[in-house]
Amino acid sequence: MPGRAPFEHRGTRAVERMVEHAPSSGGLALWVRHVDLPADADLHSSSDPGHDAPPLVTDGETLRYGPAFEALTVERQAGLVAHAVLHVALRHVQRLVALRRRIGDVDTKLFNTCADAIVNTTLGQVAWLRLPDDAVTLERLLVATLAVHEDPARLLAAWDVERLYRTLDDRLPKADGEPRRDGPRAARVRALGGDTPVDLLTGTAENEPPEGEAERLREWAERLVRAHAGDGQHSMLRSLGADLPRSRTPWEQTLRVRLARGLAMRPELSWSRPSRSWLANQGRNRAGHRMPFEPGTVSTRRVPRLAVVADVSGSIDDTLLERFVREIEAIARRAEAGLVLVIGDDRVRRIERFAAGEVRLPALTVQGRGGTDFTPLLEAADADRPDIGVVLTDLDGPARFRPRWPVIWAVPEGAAGVVEAPFGRVVVID
C-alpha cells in the first residue's frame, strides 16, 4: 500500500505485539506469509456467502488482510492474527481438504466452527490479545452438543479437529436433488458459529499433493513444540493437545510399496547355464581343482499375479470402496500384473479374473452385514497361485486357511485395533 514500508502489512502491529509478549510462540507468525488485499477483494468462502466479509482469512499458508482489519484495536488485531496463525500451524485448511478426500462430503462451515473452537480455547488464557465476545470455544461447543462438561485443558488433550467434526456432523443422508439437512448436533454447531464468518479458504490446498503436505506437517509440529517450550509459562499456547499436527504416511503409499515388493520380478535358478563367477574361474578354484557346478539365474518370465479379496459384509462405505478400487487398479497397471478378484462374505459370491494390462475392477458395494468367513475366500484366491493378496475387510470373521503367499489386510480406520489380524500385515485405510 502507498506509504507502507516494503515489509510491512496490515498485521504488522499485531505481529509485533505477539513477539513482544511471547517471543517463541508469538514468533510463529514470522513463519507465515502476510498479504494486504485491495478494498474490492472478495474474502468470502463459497460456503459462507451470507455474512460480512471477515477482516482476515487464511488459505493455510498465507494470512490475507482486508481493509476492515485496520479499524480494529491492536488487541483485537492480535487476537485475529494469533487465531489465523494457529489455523496455519495446526494445518486446518489442509486437514479439511484431506478429510474431504477421505470421506467425500465435508461441510466447510461446520468444520471451520470446530477448528475455531479448538483455536479459541487454546488462546483463551492469553491476556494480551482479545477474542470476540461470542467466540466459539471447545467448552461451549461440547456442552451445547454432547452435554460434556470438562476442564479446557482436558478437552484439548482429548479432541482433535477430525474427531470433533465427525462426532458432531450428524447431517441426514442426501435426498435426490436436495442438500443434506442438519441433524440435532450439526444444527447446534451451526447456530453457535452462525455469527462467525468462515476464515478458512480451501481453493489453493485442494491442488496440493498429499506427499508434499506430509513434510510441512512435520515442520509445523516441530515449530509448535519448540515455540511452546521456548516461552514456558508465557506461551501463547495453553497446551500441545490432541490437535497437534501429526505426519502420517498415506495408506495408498504404504499399500503401493508393499504390493510393489510382492509383485516384483524375482530371479530364478537356471541349471542350464552356469553362474558368472563359475565361468570367470573356468570352473576351477585357485589351486586348479574343479569346482562343483554353480547354476546361474534368470529373470522369471511368469506374469506376477495379485489376489484381491473383497469382504462385502463389512463396515466399509461406498466412498472408501471406490478409492480402494482405483488404487488397486493403478497398482496392477504399474506392476503389469494379472489379478483375481474374489467377492464374498461367509462364502464366495463372485470370482473375476483379469489379464495384465486389462484390470478394470467393477464397482464394489456393501451387500449387508451378514457373517464373514475368510476361509473359503482365501482358498478360492489360492487356486490362482497369486504372488501376494489384499483382503479388504473389517476383520470380523475367522480365517482357518493360511495361504503360502503374503497377505495384506486393508482395514478401515474404525475397525483398526478392534480385532487382530490372524496373520499377515495390516494397512489402515481412512
XYZ file of C-alpha atoms in Angstrom, residues 118-417:
300
model
C -10.037 -25.598 19.349
C -8.030 -22.467 18.465
C -10.121 -20.147 20.659
C -9.818 -22.452 23.665
C -6.050 -22.637 23.104
C -5.856 -18.822 23.154
C -8.445 -18.343 25.880
C -5.940 -17.760 28.707
C -3.861 -15.115 26.883
C -4.363 -11.673 28.451
C -2.585 -9.504 25.869
C -4.956 -10.287 23.000
C -8.709 -10.137 22.662
C -11.025 -12.647 21.064
C -14.600 -11.772 20.033
C -17.089 -11.830 22.910
C -19.130 -14.503 21.099
C -16.118 -16.618 20.099
C -16.969 -20.324 19.939
C -14.853 -22.323 22.384
C -14.444 -26.053 22.768
C -16.136 -25.904 26.165
C -19.239 -24.153 24.797
C -19.404 -26.408 21.768
C -19.268 -29.684 23.692
C -21.698 -28.544 26.364
C -24.217 -27.495 23.700
C -23.887 -30.602 21.517
C -22.834 -33.506 23.765
C -23.547 -32.166 27.270
C -19.864 -32.713 28.091
C -18.553 -30.581 30.963
C -14.773 -30.758 31.248
C -11.791 -28.571 32.044
C -10.449 -26.840 28.866
C -7.025 -28.482 29.210
C -8.648 -31.929 29.367
C -10.760 -31.169 26.325
C -7.744 -30.017 24.296
C -5.936 -33.230 25.239
C -8.865 -35.371 24.066
C -10.239 -33.756 20.905
C -8.616 -33.170 17.531
C -10.493 -31.374 14.766
C -11.213 -34.512 12.701
C -12.664 -36.438 15.626
C -14.662 -33.386 16.725
C -16.115 -32.809 13.258
C -17.015 -36.449 12.632
C -18.691 -36.705 16.040
C -20.789 -33.564 15.538
C -21.643 -33.964 11.836
C -24.914 -35.871 12.098
C -26.418 -34.438 8.913
C -29.033 -36.642 7.295
C -28.207 -38.544 4.070
C -28.632 -36.553 0.883
C -32.044 -36.796 -0.752
C -32.427 -36.674 -4.534
C -31.558 -33.175 -5.688
C -31.642 -31.799 -2.139
C -28.751 -30.733 0.131
C -28.173 -32.653 3.340
C -30.242 -31.424 6.274
C -28.677 -30.873 9.703
C -29.254 -33.326 12.486
C -29.573 -32.046 16.081
C -25.814 -31.790 16.719
C -24.947 -30.160 13.398
C -27.778 -27.658 13.877
C -26.392 -26.623 17.284
C -22.877 -26.278 15.860
C -24.186 -24.113 13.029
C -26.177 -21.973 15.462
C -23.153 -21.413 17.711
C -20.932 -20.448 14.795
C -23.642 -18.531 12.981
C -22.226 -15.044 13.604
C -18.620 -16.032 12.860
C -17.657 -15.885 9.174
C -15.676 -18.710 7.606
C -11.978 -17.789 7.624
C -10.567 -20.982 6.057
C -10.145 -20.842 2.272
C -9.528 -24.241 0.662
C -9.012 -23.346 -3.003
C -5.201 -23.438 -3.027
C -4.839 -26.518 -0.804
C -7.119 -28.650 -2.990
C -4.450 -28.753 -5.707
C -1.556 -29.692 -3.409
C -0.345 -33.346 -3.476
C -0.624 -35.100 -0.081
C 3.035 -36.216 -0.212
C 4.284 -32.595 -0.021
C 1.976 -31.785 2.875
C 3.475 -34.608 4.971
C 6.803 -32.743 5.140
C 5.122 -29.449 6.053
C 3.186 -31.232 8.796
C 6.462 -32.374 10.354
C 7.947 -28.887 10.107
C 4.994 -27.191 11.796
C 4.775 -29.830 14.523
C 8.435 -29.200 15.373
C 7.926 -25.423 15.353
C 4.970 -25.695 17.717
C 6.872 -27.882 20.164
C 9.924 -25.580 20.169
C 7.790 -22.440 20.457
C 5.790 -23.769 23.395
C 8.922 -24.915 25.217
C 10.733 -21.637 24.496
C 8.083 -19.430 26.134
C 7.326 -21.675 29.093
C 4.576 -20.176 31.258
C 4.331 -17.191 28.889
C 3.489 -19.386 25.905
C 0.640 -18.293 23.679
C -0.447 -21.954 23.610
C -2.425 -23.357 26.503
C -1.092 -26.824 25.763
C 0.004 -29.027 22.904
C -3.059 -31.240 22.873
C -4.645 -33.783 20.584
C -4.849 -31.364 17.649
C -1.082 -31.104 17.248
C -0.481 -31.966 13.565
C 0.960 -35.426 13.074
C 2.603 -36.656 9.923
C 1.288 -39.966 8.650
C 2.204 -41.832 5.501
C -0.880 -42.030 3.259
C -2.327 -45.549 3.185
C -2.167 -45.527 -0.613
C 1.620 -45.115 -0.446
C 2.010 -47.881 2.151
C -0.113 -50.287 0.118
C 1.711 -49.320 -3.077
C 5.156 -50.086 -1.599
C 4.151 -53.435 -0.119
C 2.428 -54.639 -3.271
C 5.296 -53.444 -5.474
C 7.680 -55.637 -3.479
C 5.343 -58.612 -3.653
C 4.783 -58.281 -7.410
C 8.392 -57.556 -8.399
C 10.073 -59.948 -10.818
C 12.390 -62.281 -8.899
C 15.424 -64.107 -10.312
C 15.145 -67.879 -10.625
C 17.895 -70.526 -10.676
C 18.736 -71.898 -14.108
C 20.560 -75.268 -14.202
C 21.013 -74.900 -17.941
C 23.509 -72.067 -17.590
C 26.416 -71.603 -15.165
C 26.850 -68.584 -12.919
C 29.112 -65.737 -13.995
C 31.605 -66.418 -11.211
C 31.839 -70.099 -12.223
C 32.502 -69.076 -15.823
C 35.056 -66.417 -14.848
C 37.066 -69.028 -12.924
C 36.563 -71.632 -15.680
C 35.059 -73.962 -13.131
C 38.239 -74.218 -11.068
C 39.489 -72.787 -7.767
C 42.869 -71.116 -7.172
C 44.563 -74.447 -6.686
C 43.316 -75.572 -10.081
C 40.850 -78.114 -8.738
C 37.477 -78.441 -10.444
C 34.607 -76.788 -8.531
C 31.039 -78.098 -8.352
C 28.741 -76.677 -10.991
C 27.098 -73.410 -9.858
C 23.774 -72.593 -11.572
C 23.103 -69.086 -12.819
C 19.959 -67.025 -12.512
C 17.404 -65.735 -14.991
C 14.574 -63.275 -14.583
C 11.257 -65.013 -14.141
C 9.052 -64.787 -17.196
C 5.835 -65.541 -15.339
C 3.446 -62.602 -15.138
C 3.059 -61.580 -11.466
C -0.421 -62.103 -10.078
C -2.330 -60.195 -7.423
C -5.307 -61.527 -5.467
C -7.911 -59.104 -4.117
C -10.480 -60.447 -1.669
C -13.407 -58.096 -1.002
C -15.483 -58.769 2.104
C -18.855 -57.266 1.123
C -20.460 -57.817 4.503
C -18.288 -55.351 6.415
C -18.412 -51.750 7.538
C -16.620 -50.126 4.608
C -18.623 -47.348 2.988
C -19.017 -46.899 -0.761
C -16.706 -43.865 -0.949
C -13.863 -45.828 0.640
C -14.546 -48.795 -1.641
C -14.250 -46.535 -4.698
C -10.875 -45.181 -3.541
C -9.627 -48.689 -2.830
C -10.687 -49.927 -6.276
C -8.944 -47.011 -8.028
C -5.713 -47.603 -6.090
C -5.690 -51.361 -6.760
C -6.271 -50.764 -10.494
C -3.377 -48.287 -10.629
C -1.030 -50.675 -8.779
C -1.906 -53.600 -11.078
C -1.301 -51.456 -14.173
C 2.081 -50.193 -12.955
C 3.231 -53.686 -11.957
C 1.868 -55.200 -15.197
C 0.245 -57.860 -13.049
C -2.751 -60.086 -13.573
C -5.463 -60.039 -10.944
C -8.048 -62.369 -9.464
C -10.935 -60.730 -7.610
C -12.844 -62.781 -5.037
C -16.025 -61.225 -3.657
C -17.912 -62.781 -0.764
C -18.863 -62.876 2.893
C -19.198 -66.327 4.522
C -18.994 -67.883 1.052
C -17.689 -66.939 -2.371
C -20.251 -64.831 -4.239
C -18.262 -63.982 -7.348
C -14.824 -64.518 -8.908
C -13.411 -62.423 -11.735
C -10.026 -62.698 -13.431
C -8.158 -60.003 -15.321
C -5.126 -60.268 -17.566
C -2.118 -58.000 -17.105
C -2.847 -54.568 -18.527
C -6.595 -55.228 -18.627
C -7.502 -54.718 -14.989
C -10.839 -52.890 -14.743
C -12.419 -53.721 -11.415
C -16.208 -53.494 -11.161
C -17.841 -51.197 -8.632
C -17.838 -52.852 -5.220
C -20.836 -52.298 -2.989
C -21.562 -53.444 0.546
C -24.310 -56.078 0.362
C -25.222 -56.278 4.031
C -23.927 -57.070 7.485
C -24.142 -60.855 7.476
C -21.478 -63.192 8.787
C -17.967 -63.357 7.367
C -15.662 -66.361 6.944
C -12.339 -65.688 5.210
C -11.554 -69.394 4.810
C -13.452 -70.082 1.548
C -12.449 -66.692 0.126
C -8.722 -67.277 0.705
C -8.967 -70.838 -0.612
C -10.605 -69.575 -3.806
C -7.865 -66.962 -4.285
C -5.166 -69.575 -3.606
C -6.352 -71.621 -6.596
C -4.838 -68.943 -8.879
C -1.427 -69.126 -7.144
C -1.027 -65.369 -6.620
C 2.236 -63.743 -5.564
C 0.529 -61.569 -2.939
C -3.015 -60.810 -1.831
C -5.024 -57.967 -0.330
C -8.131 -58.550 1.783
C -10.446 -55.555 2.134
C -12.386 -56.155 5.333
C -13.217 -55.116 8.891
C -11.511 -58.333 10.174
C -14.718 -59.642 11.760
C -14.520 -63.337 10.900
C -12.383 -66.498 11.139
C -9.550 -67.466 8.778
C -8.856 -71.203 9.108
C -6.769 -71.323 5.930
C -3.374 -69.615 5.803
C -2.035 -69.265 2.244
C 1.642 -69.546 1.376
C 1.644 -66.099 -0.260
C 1.853 -62.853 1.761
C -1.482 -61.358 2.843
C -2.198 -57.668 3.442
C -5.363 -56.871 5.383
C -6.751 -53.485 4.279
C -8.809 -52.395 7.265
C -10.947 -49.240 7.668
C -9.872 -46.788 10.350
C -12.795 -47.531 12.664
C -12.034 -51.261 12.770
C -8.260 -50.974 13.248
C -7.131 -52.282 16.624
